[in-house]
PDB file of C-alpha atoms in Angstrom:
ATOM      1  CA  MET A   1     -15.626  10.793 -38.395  1.00 50.00           C
ATOM      2  CA  ALA A   2     -19.280   9.854 -38.066  1.00 53.00           C
ATOM      3  CA  ASN A   3     -18.387   6.151 -38.092  1.00 53.00           C
ATOM      4  CA  HIS A   4     -15.781   6.698 -35.418  1.00 53.00           C
ATOM      5  CA  HIS A   5     -16.364   4.038 -32.940  1.00 52.00           C
ATOM      6  CA  HIS A   6     -14.813   4.407 -29.500  1.00 48.00           C
ATOM      7  CA  THR A   7     -13.924   1.154 -28.087  1.00 47.00           C
ATOM      8  CA  GLU A   8     -12.618   0.786 -24.508  1.00 47.00           C
ATOM      9  CA  ASN A   9     -11.138  -2.277 -23.232  1.00 48.00           C
ATOM     10  CA  ALA A  10     -11.705  -3.407 -19.447  1.00 48.00           C
ATOM     11  CA  ALA A  11      -8.471  -1.535 -18.097  1.00 49.00           C
ATOM     12  CA  ASP A  12      -9.661   1.761 -19.563  1.00 49.00           C
ATOM     13  CA  ALA A  13     -13.311   1.098 -18.128  1.00 45.00           C
ATOM     14  CA  HIS A  14     -11.658   0.107 -14.394  1.00 52.00           C
ATOM     15  CA  ALA A  15      -9.364   3.079 -14.487  1.00 57.00           C
ATOM     16  CA  GLY A  16     -10.842   5.992 -13.171  1.00 69.00           C
ATOM     17  CA  GLY A  17     -14.410   5.222 -12.798  1.00 88.00           C
ATOM     18  CA  LEU A  18     -16.526   6.867  -9.925  1.00 91.00           C
ATOM     19  CA  LYS A  19     -17.479   3.374  -8.571  1.00 92.00           C
ATOM     20  CA  SER A  20     -13.596   2.373  -8.516  1.00 90.00           C
ATOM     21  CA  TYR A  21     -12.535   5.438  -6.630  1.00 94.00           C
ATOM     22  CA  LEU A  22     -15.596   5.001  -3.968  1.00 95.00           C
ATOM     23  CA  ILE A  23     -14.746   1.445  -3.513  1.00 94.00           C
ATOM     24  CA  GLY A  24     -11.006   2.412  -3.095  1.00 94.00           C
ATOM     25  CA  PHE A  25     -11.673   4.974  -0.720  1.00 96.00           C
ATOM     26  CA  VAL A  26     -14.383   3.173   1.417  1.00 97.00           C
ATOM     27  CA  MET A  27     -11.500   0.259   1.838  1.00 96.00           C
ATOM     28  CA  ALA A  28      -8.979   2.645   2.977  1.00 96.00           C
ATOM     29  CA  VAL A  29     -11.153   4.484   5.497  1.00 97.00           C
ATOM     30  CA  ILE A  30     -11.648   1.048   7.002  1.00 97.00           C
ATOM     31  CA  LEU A  31      -7.972  -0.124   6.634  1.00 97.00           C
ATOM     32  CA  THR A  32      -7.370   3.155   8.568  1.00 96.00           C
ATOM     33  CA  VAL A  33     -10.163   2.916  11.291  1.00 97.00           C
ATOM     34  CA  ILE A  34      -9.091  -0.711  12.253  1.00 96.00           C
ATOM     35  CA  PRO A  35      -5.882   0.017  13.436  1.00 96.00           C
ATOM     36  CA  PHE A  36      -6.808   3.611  14.997  1.00 97.00           C
ATOM     37  CA  ALA A  37      -9.614   1.841  17.149  1.00 96.00           C
ATOM     38  CA  MET A  38      -7.295  -0.581  18.372  1.00 95.00           C
ATOM     39  CA  VAL A  39      -4.606   1.760  19.555  1.00 96.00           C
ATOM     40  CA  MET A  40      -7.192   4.234  21.065  1.00 96.00           C
ATOM     41  CA  SER A  41      -9.064   1.484  22.732  1.00 96.00           C
ATOM     42  CA  GLY A  42      -5.805  -0.080  24.335  1.00 93.00           C
ATOM     43  CA  ALA A  43      -7.611  -3.540  24.455  1.00 94.00           C
ATOM     44  CA  PHE A  44      -4.918  -5.412  22.534  1.00 95.00           C
ATOM     45  CA  SER A  45      -0.957  -5.919  23.353  1.00 95.00           C
ATOM     46  CA  LYS A  46       1.434  -4.009  21.739  1.00 94.00           C
ATOM     47  CA  GLY A  47       2.602  -6.818  19.873  1.00 94.00           C
ATOM     48  CA  VAL A  48      -0.700  -7.640  18.565  1.00 96.00           C
ATOM     49  CA  THR A  49      -1.244  -3.987  17.507  1.00 95.00           C
ATOM     50  CA  VAL A  50       1.953  -3.462  16.037  1.00 95.00           C
ATOM     51  CA  VAL A  51       1.288  -6.687  13.883  1.00 95.00           C
ATOM     52  CA  VAL A  52      -2.291  -5.580  12.790  1.00 96.00           C
ATOM     53  CA  ILE A  53      -0.968  -1.917  11.996  1.00 96.00           C
ATOM     54  CA  SER A  54       1.874  -3.373   9.762  1.00 95.00           C
ATOM     55  CA  ILE A  55      -0.824  -5.853   7.952  1.00 96.00           C
ATOM     56  CA  MET A  56      -3.253  -3.044   7.318  1.00 96.00           C
ATOM     57  CA  ALA A  57      -0.499  -0.675   5.882  1.00 95.00           C
ATOM     58  CA  ALA A  58       0.287  -3.162   3.691  1.00 93.00           C
ATOM     59  CA  VAL A  59      -3.085  -4.137   2.512  1.00 95.00           C
ATOM     60  CA  GLN A  60      -3.938  -0.327   2.283  1.00 95.00           C
ATOM     61  CA  MET A  61      -0.798  -0.030   0.086  1.00 91.00           C
ATOM     62  CA  LEU A  62      -2.054  -2.331  -2.439  1.00 91.00           C
ATOM     63  CA  VAL A  63      -5.490  -0.903  -2.423  1.00 94.00           C
ATOM     64  CA  HIS A  64      -4.050   2.395  -3.238  1.00 93.00           C
ATOM     65  CA  MET A  65      -2.020   1.141  -5.981  1.00 88.00           C
ATOM     66  CA  VAL A  66      -4.837  -0.848  -7.475  1.00 90.00           C
ATOM     67  CA  TYR A  67      -7.961   1.847  -7.116  1.00 92.00           C
ATOM     68  CA  PHE A  68      -6.114   5.195  -7.008  1.00 90.00           C
ATOM     69  CA  LEU A  69      -3.084   4.497  -9.237  1.00 86.00           C
ATOM     70  CA  HIS A  70      -4.740   1.859 -11.269  1.00 87.00           C
ATOM     71  CA  MET A  71      -1.770  -0.668 -11.204  1.00 85.00           C
ATOM     72  CA  ASP A  72      -2.675  -4.133 -12.577  1.00 84.00           C
ATOM     73  CA  ARG A  73      -1.121  -6.916 -14.204  1.00 84.00           C
ATOM     74  CA  SER A  74      -1.363  -5.703 -17.736  1.00 86.00           C
ATOM     75  CA  PRO A  75       1.331  -5.484 -19.817  1.00 87.00           C
ATOM     76  CA  GLU A  76       1.096  -2.009 -20.014  1.00 86.00           C
ATOM     77  CA  GLN A  77       1.862  -1.742 -16.490  1.00 85.00           C
ATOM     78  CA  ARG A  78       4.570  -3.700 -16.220  1.00 87.00           C
ATOM     79  CA  SER A  79       7.186  -1.314 -16.067  1.00 89.00           C
ATOM     80  CA  ASN A  80       5.109   0.595 -13.362  1.00 86.00           C
ATOM     81  CA  VAL A  81       4.925  -2.536 -11.271  1.00 85.00           C
ATOM     82  CA  GLN A  82       8.537  -3.159 -11.984  1.00 89.00           C
ATOM     83  CA  VAL A  83       9.454   0.184 -10.644  1.00 89.00           C
ATOM     84  CA  GLY A  84       7.315   0.111  -7.719  1.00 85.00           C
ATOM     85  CA  LEU A  85       8.704  -3.369  -6.584  1.00 88.00           C
ATOM     86  CA  PHE A  86      12.434  -1.907  -7.034  1.00 95.00           C
ATOM     87  CA  SER A  87      11.162   1.252  -4.872  1.00 93.00           C
ATOM     88  CA  LEU A  88      10.148  -1.374  -2.279  1.00 90.00           C
ATOM     89  CA  LEU A  89      13.199  -3.298  -1.966  1.00 96.00           C
ATOM     90  CA  ILE A  90      15.453  -0.004  -1.981  1.00 97.00           C
ATOM     91  CA  ILE A  91      13.040   1.218   1.201  1.00 96.00           C
ATOM     92  CA  GLY A  92      13.312  -2.274   2.719  1.00 95.00           C
ATOM     93  CA  ILE A  93      17.133  -1.886   2.363  1.00 98.00           C
ATOM     94  CA  VAL A  94      16.894   1.418   3.992  1.00 98.00           C
ATOM     95  CA  ILE A  95      14.760   0.551   6.974  1.00 96.00           C
ATOM     96  CA  VAL A  96      16.493  -2.516   7.845  1.00 97.00           C
ATOM     97  CA  GLY A  97      19.791  -1.062   7.545  1.00 96.00           C
ATOM     98  CA  SER A  98      19.025   1.762   9.532  1.00 97.00           C
ATOM     99  CA  LEU A  99      17.510  -0.940  12.306  1.00 96.00           C
ATOM    100  CA  TRP A 100      20.698  -2.653  12.380  1.00 97.00           C
ATOM    101  CA  VAL A 101      22.554   0.347  12.883  1.00 97.00           C
ATOM    102  CA  LEU A 102      20.562   1.393  15.567  1.00 96.00           C
ATOM    103  CA  HIS A 103      20.627  -1.964  17.285  1.00 95.00           C
ATOM    104  CA  ASN A 104      24.393  -2.069  17.360  1.00 95.00           C
ATOM    105  CA  MET A 105      24.582   1.884  18.490  1.00 94.00           C
ATOM    106  CA  ASN A 106      22.563   0.557  21.326  1.00 92.00           C
ATOM    107  CA  VAL A 107      24.456  -2.363  22.280  1.00 93.00           C
ATOM    108  CA  ASN A 108      27.868  -0.593  22.058  1.00 91.00           C
ATOM    109  CA  MET A 109      26.560   2.357  24.018  1.00 92.00           C
ATOM    110  CA  MET A 110      24.992   0.092  26.827  1.00 84.00           C
ATOM    111  CA  HIS A 111      28.059  -1.861  27.376  1.00 71.00           C
TER     112      HIS A 111
END
């Protein structure tokens, strides 16, 4: 037991360090403040604001997955990444289907 050496690989050192959490937190705050400021200032058109909010939301999801959920490209995380991608596919299908139904209802009700 005295000779027991604890070895850490890069993924273990990256997962959960205070520096990692602080970087993730700062990035998440920045990615939240920018769209909030755009909406509150009203200086940009609605189209530009929606595009920026969508991009910032996607980037923020990636930040959360990497810095807080510790998902990366390592073989140990492959199943988690696959489940995440499948979840995104299902969410996309639900959103697109809902928008399609609402659009068709609007078209049918207006004519």
